[in-house]
Amino acid sequence: MDRVALRGLKARGHHGVFPREREEGQTFIVDLVLGLDTRPAAADDDLAKTVHYGIVAEEVVAAVQGEPVDLIETLAERIAQVCLKHEGVQEVEVCVHKPDAPITVPFDDVTITITRSRA
């Protein structure tokens, strides 16, 4: 399976369990790896035979900006389902970064990484 990666998609969302997170929002960063067969697209040099990663990026940002959820696990699942709606995508790895998580000690990032497939 071939892989198309999108790294560092940024969007502001209002996800989290604390009222401040819901009210003020924060930046979330999403990395995606889409698993698909790119041979048909490459053979014919045809965008219609692969995934349009620009559209996927827009849909993922819309998901992050959308209806708030408590957990980044839930957000990652929502994003995975958005990606799997694209016909050629057989598998997706989603990593959601929450660099401004409400943690009281110094840290660089909080992430959740999930892998989902059509099977």
PDB file of C-alpha atoms in Angstrom:
ATOM      1  CA  MET A   1       0.000   0.000   0.000  1.00  0.00           C
ATOM      2  CA  ASP A   2       1.264   3.449  -0.886  1.00  0.00           C
ATOM      3  CA  ARG A   3       1.189   6.313   1.579  1.00  0.00           C
ATOM      4  CA  VAL A   4       0.293   9.982   1.160  1.00  0.00           C
ATOM      5  CA  ALA A   5       1.217  12.072   4.201  1.00  0.00           C
ATOM      6  CA  LEU A   6      -0.054  15.456   5.326  1.00  0.00           C
ATOM      7  CA  ARG A   7       1.856  16.920   8.244  1.00  0.00           C
ATOM      8  CA  GLY A   8       1.136  19.880  10.462  1.00  0.00           C
ATOM      9  CA  LEU A   9      -2.464  20.741   9.559  1.00  0.00           C
ATOM     10  CA  LYS A  10      -3.418  23.463  12.035  1.00  0.00           C
ATOM     11  CA  ALA A  11      -6.861  24.491  13.200  1.00  0.00           C
ATOM     12  CA  ARG A  12      -8.434  26.105  16.215  1.00  0.00           C
ATOM     13  CA  GLY A  13     -10.917  23.960  18.081  1.00  0.00           C
ATOM     14  CA  HIS A  14     -12.833  24.073  21.338  1.00  0.00           C
ATOM     15  CA  HIS A  15     -12.196  20.503  22.481  1.00  0.00           C
ATOM     16  CA  GLY A  16     -11.444  19.478  26.047  1.00  0.00           C
ATOM     17  CA  VAL A  17     -13.049  18.630  29.345  1.00  0.00           C
ATOM     18  CA  PHE A  18     -12.425  21.966  31.049  1.00  0.00           C
ATOM     19  CA  PRO A  19     -14.692  24.995  30.611  1.00  0.00           C
ATOM     20  CA  ARG A  20     -11.741  27.210  29.694  1.00  0.00           C
ATOM     21  CA  GLU A  21     -10.825  24.911  26.790  1.00  0.00           C
ATOM     22  CA  ARG A  22     -14.381  25.012  25.517  1.00  0.00           C
ATOM     23  CA  GLU A  23     -14.681  28.778  25.857  1.00  0.00           C
ATOM     24  CA  GLU A  24     -11.295  29.972  24.642  1.00  0.00           C
ATOM     25  CA  GLY A  25     -10.335  27.148  22.301  1.00  0.00           C
ATOM     26  CA  GLN A  26      -6.796  26.238  21.307  1.00  0.00           C
ATOM     27  CA  THR A  27      -4.719  25.173  18.343  1.00  0.00           C
ATOM     28  CA  PHE A  28      -4.686  21.519  17.354  1.00  0.00           C
ATOM     29  CA  ILE A  29      -2.189  20.087  14.889  1.00  0.00           C
ATOM     30  CA  VAL A  30      -2.986  17.003  12.815  1.00  0.00           C
ATOM     31  CA  ASP A  31      -0.683  14.644  10.944  1.00  0.00           C
ATOM     32  CA  LEU A  32      -2.200  12.149   8.503  1.00  0.00           C
ATOM     33  CA  VAL A  33      -0.881   9.172   6.603  1.00  0.00           C
ATOM     34  CA  LEU A  34      -3.348   7.900   4.009  1.00  0.00           C
ATOM     35  CA  GLY A  35      -2.893   4.358   2.718  1.00  0.00           C
ATOM     36  CA  LEU A  36      -3.998   3.783  -0.868  1.00  0.00           C
ATOM     37  CA  ASP A  37      -2.925   2.307  -4.193  1.00  0.00           C
ATOM     38  CA  THR A  38      -1.520   5.148  -6.287  1.00  0.00           C
ATOM     39  CA  ARG A  39      -0.573   2.994  -9.293  1.00  0.00           C
ATOM     40  CA  PRO A  40      -3.741   3.725 -11.318  1.00  0.00           C
ATOM     41  CA  ALA A  41      -3.274   7.477 -10.844  1.00  0.00           C
ATOM     42  CA  ALA A  42       0.412   7.307 -11.691  1.00  0.00           C
ATOM     43  CA  ALA A  43      -0.179   5.181 -14.798  1.00  0.00           C
ATOM     44  CA  ASP A  44      -2.690   7.652 -16.233  1.00  0.00           C
ATOM     45  CA  ASP A  45      -1.407  10.822 -14.522  1.00  0.00           C
ATOM     46  CA  ASP A  46      -4.997  11.300 -13.331  1.00  0.00           C
ATOM     47  CA  LEU A  47      -5.992  13.068 -10.107  1.00  0.00           C
ATOM     48  CA  ALA A  48      -9.410  11.390 -10.200  1.00  0.00           C
ATOM     49  CA  LYS A  49      -7.697   8.028  -9.579  1.00  0.00           C
ATOM     50  CA  THR A  50      -6.058   9.033  -6.312  1.00  0.00           C
ATOM     51  CA  VAL A  51      -7.001  11.020  -3.221  1.00  0.00           C
ATOM     52  CA  HIS A  52      -7.189  14.791  -3.529  1.00  0.00           C
ATOM     53  CA  TYR A  53      -5.164  15.685  -0.448  1.00  0.00           C
ATOM     54  CA  GLY A  54      -6.166  19.346  -0.665  1.00  0.00           C
ATOM     55  CA  ILE A  55      -9.800  18.387  -0.150  1.00  0.00           C
ATOM     56  CA  VAL A  56      -8.869  15.972   2.645  1.00  0.00           C
ATOM     57  CA  ALA A  57      -6.941  18.774   4.374  1.00  0.00           C
ATOM     58  CA  GLU A  58      -9.930  21.125   4.179  1.00  0.00           C
ATOM     59  CA  GLU A  59     -12.276  18.466   5.555  1.00  0.00           C
ATOM     60  CA  VAL A  60      -9.932  17.628   8.440  1.00  0.00           C
ATOM     61  CA  VAL A  61      -9.591  21.297   9.403  1.00  0.00           C
ATOM     62  CA  ALA A  62     -13.396  21.584   9.309  1.00  0.00           C
ATOM     63  CA  ALA A  63     -13.647  18.571  11.641  1.00  0.00           C
ATOM     64  CA  VAL A  64     -11.252  20.185  14.128  1.00  0.00           C
ATOM     65  CA  GLN A  65     -13.179  23.458  13.946  1.00  0.00           C
ATOM     66  CA  GLY A  66     -16.496  21.634  14.281  1.00  0.00           C
ATOM     67  CA  GLU A  67     -18.600  20.390  17.160  1.00  0.00           C
ATOM     68  CA  PRO A  68     -16.533  20.243  20.372  1.00  0.00           C
ATOM     69  CA  VAL A  69     -15.725  16.920  22.038  1.00  0.00           C
ATOM     70  CA  ASP A  70     -14.164  16.194  25.407  1.00  0.00           C
ATOM     71  CA  LEU A  71     -11.326  13.919  24.276  1.00  0.00           C
ATOM     72  CA  ILE A  72      -8.668  14.127  21.589  1.00  0.00           C
ATOM     73  CA  GLU A  73      -9.271  10.402  21.157  1.00  0.00           C
ATOM     74  CA  THR A  74     -12.777  11.243  19.962  1.00  0.00           C
ATOM     75  CA  LEU A  75     -11.444  13.960  17.696  1.00  0.00           C
ATOM     76  CA  ALA A  76      -8.909  11.551  16.170  1.00  0.00           C
ATOM     77  CA  GLU A  77     -11.682   9.035  15.478  1.00  0.00           C
ATOM     78  CA  ARG A  78     -13.793  11.735  13.830  1.00  0.00           C
ATOM     79  CA  ILE A  79     -10.859  12.703  11.603  1.00  0.00           C
ATOM     80  CA  ALA A  80     -10.175   9.080  10.656  1.00  0.00           C
ATOM     81  CA  GLN A  81     -13.774   8.644   9.528  1.00  0.00           C
ATOM     82  CA  VAL A  82     -13.552  11.810   7.404  1.00  0.00           C
ATOM     83  CA  CYS A  83     -10.493  10.383   5.637  1.00  0.00           C
ATOM     84  CA  LEU A  84     -11.986   6.928   5.092  1.00  0.00           C
ATOM     85  CA  LYS A  85     -14.964   8.457   3.288  1.00  0.00           C
ATOM     86  CA  HIS A  86     -12.645   9.018   0.327  1.00  0.00           C
ATOM     87  CA  GLU A  87     -13.067   6.060  -1.982  1.00  0.00           C
ATOM     88  CA  GLY A  88      -9.407   5.210  -2.578  1.00  0.00           C
ATOM     89  CA  VAL A  89      -8.283   5.532   1.028  1.00  0.00           C
ATOM     90  CA  GLN A  90      -8.023   2.053   2.519  1.00  0.00           C
ATOM     91  CA  GLU A  91      -6.254   2.982   5.749  1.00  0.00           C
ATOM     92  CA  VAL A  92      -5.418   6.120   7.693  1.00  0.00           C
ATOM     93  CA  GLU A  93      -3.079   6.954  10.533  1.00  0.00           C
ATOM     94  CA  VAL A  94      -4.134  10.063  12.436  1.00  0.00           C
ATOM     95  CA  CYS A  95      -1.990  11.874  14.982  1.00  0.00           C
ATOM     96  CA  VAL A  96      -3.650  14.737  16.848  1.00  0.00           C
ATOM     97  CA  HIS A  97      -1.341  17.106  18.718  1.00  0.00           C
ATOM     98  CA  LYS A  98      -2.580  19.224  21.596  1.00  0.00           C
ATOM     99  CA  PRO A  99       0.454  21.400  22.375  1.00  0.00           C
ATOM    100  CA  ASP A 100      -1.466  23.736  24.696  1.00  0.00           C
ATOM    101  CA  ALA A 101      -3.055  21.035  26.827  1.00  0.00           C
ATOM    102  CA  PRO A 102      -3.871  22.156  30.387  1.00  0.00           C
ATOM    103  CA  ILE A 103      -0.974  20.421  32.122  1.00  0.00           C
ATOM    104  CA  THR A 104       0.664  21.970  35.184  1.00  0.00           C
ATOM    105  CA  VAL A 105       4.241  20.795  34.475  1.00  0.00           C
ATOM    106  CA  PRO A 106       6.555  21.723  31.580  1.00  0.00           C
ATOM    107  CA  PHE A 107       5.917  19.662  28.423  1.00  0.00           C
ATOM    108  CA  ASP A 108       6.317  19.889  24.664  1.00  0.00           C
ATOM    109  CA  ASP A 109       3.230  18.170  23.318  1.00  0.00           C
ATOM    110  CA  VAL A 110       0.402  15.736  23.946  1.00  0.00           C
ATOM    111  CA  THR A 111      -0.603  13.430  21.101  1.00  0.00           C
ATOM    112  CA  ILE A 112      -2.917  10.575  20.273  1.00  0.00           C
ATOM    113  CA  THR A 113      -2.175   8.365  17.279  1.00  0.00           C
ATOM    114  CA  ILE A 114      -4.716   5.945  15.852  1.00  0.00           C
ATOM    115  CA  THR A 115      -4.834   3.739  12.773  1.00  0.00           C
ATOM    116  CA  ARG A 116      -8.140   2.840  11.136  1.00  0.00           C
ATOM    117  CA  SER A 117      -8.950   0.893   7.990  1.00  0.00           C
ATOM    118  CA  ARG A 118     -11.922  -0.141   5.925  1.00  0.00           C
ATOM    119  CA  ALA A 119     -11.584  -3.774   7.025  1.00  0.00           C
TER     120      ALA A 119
END
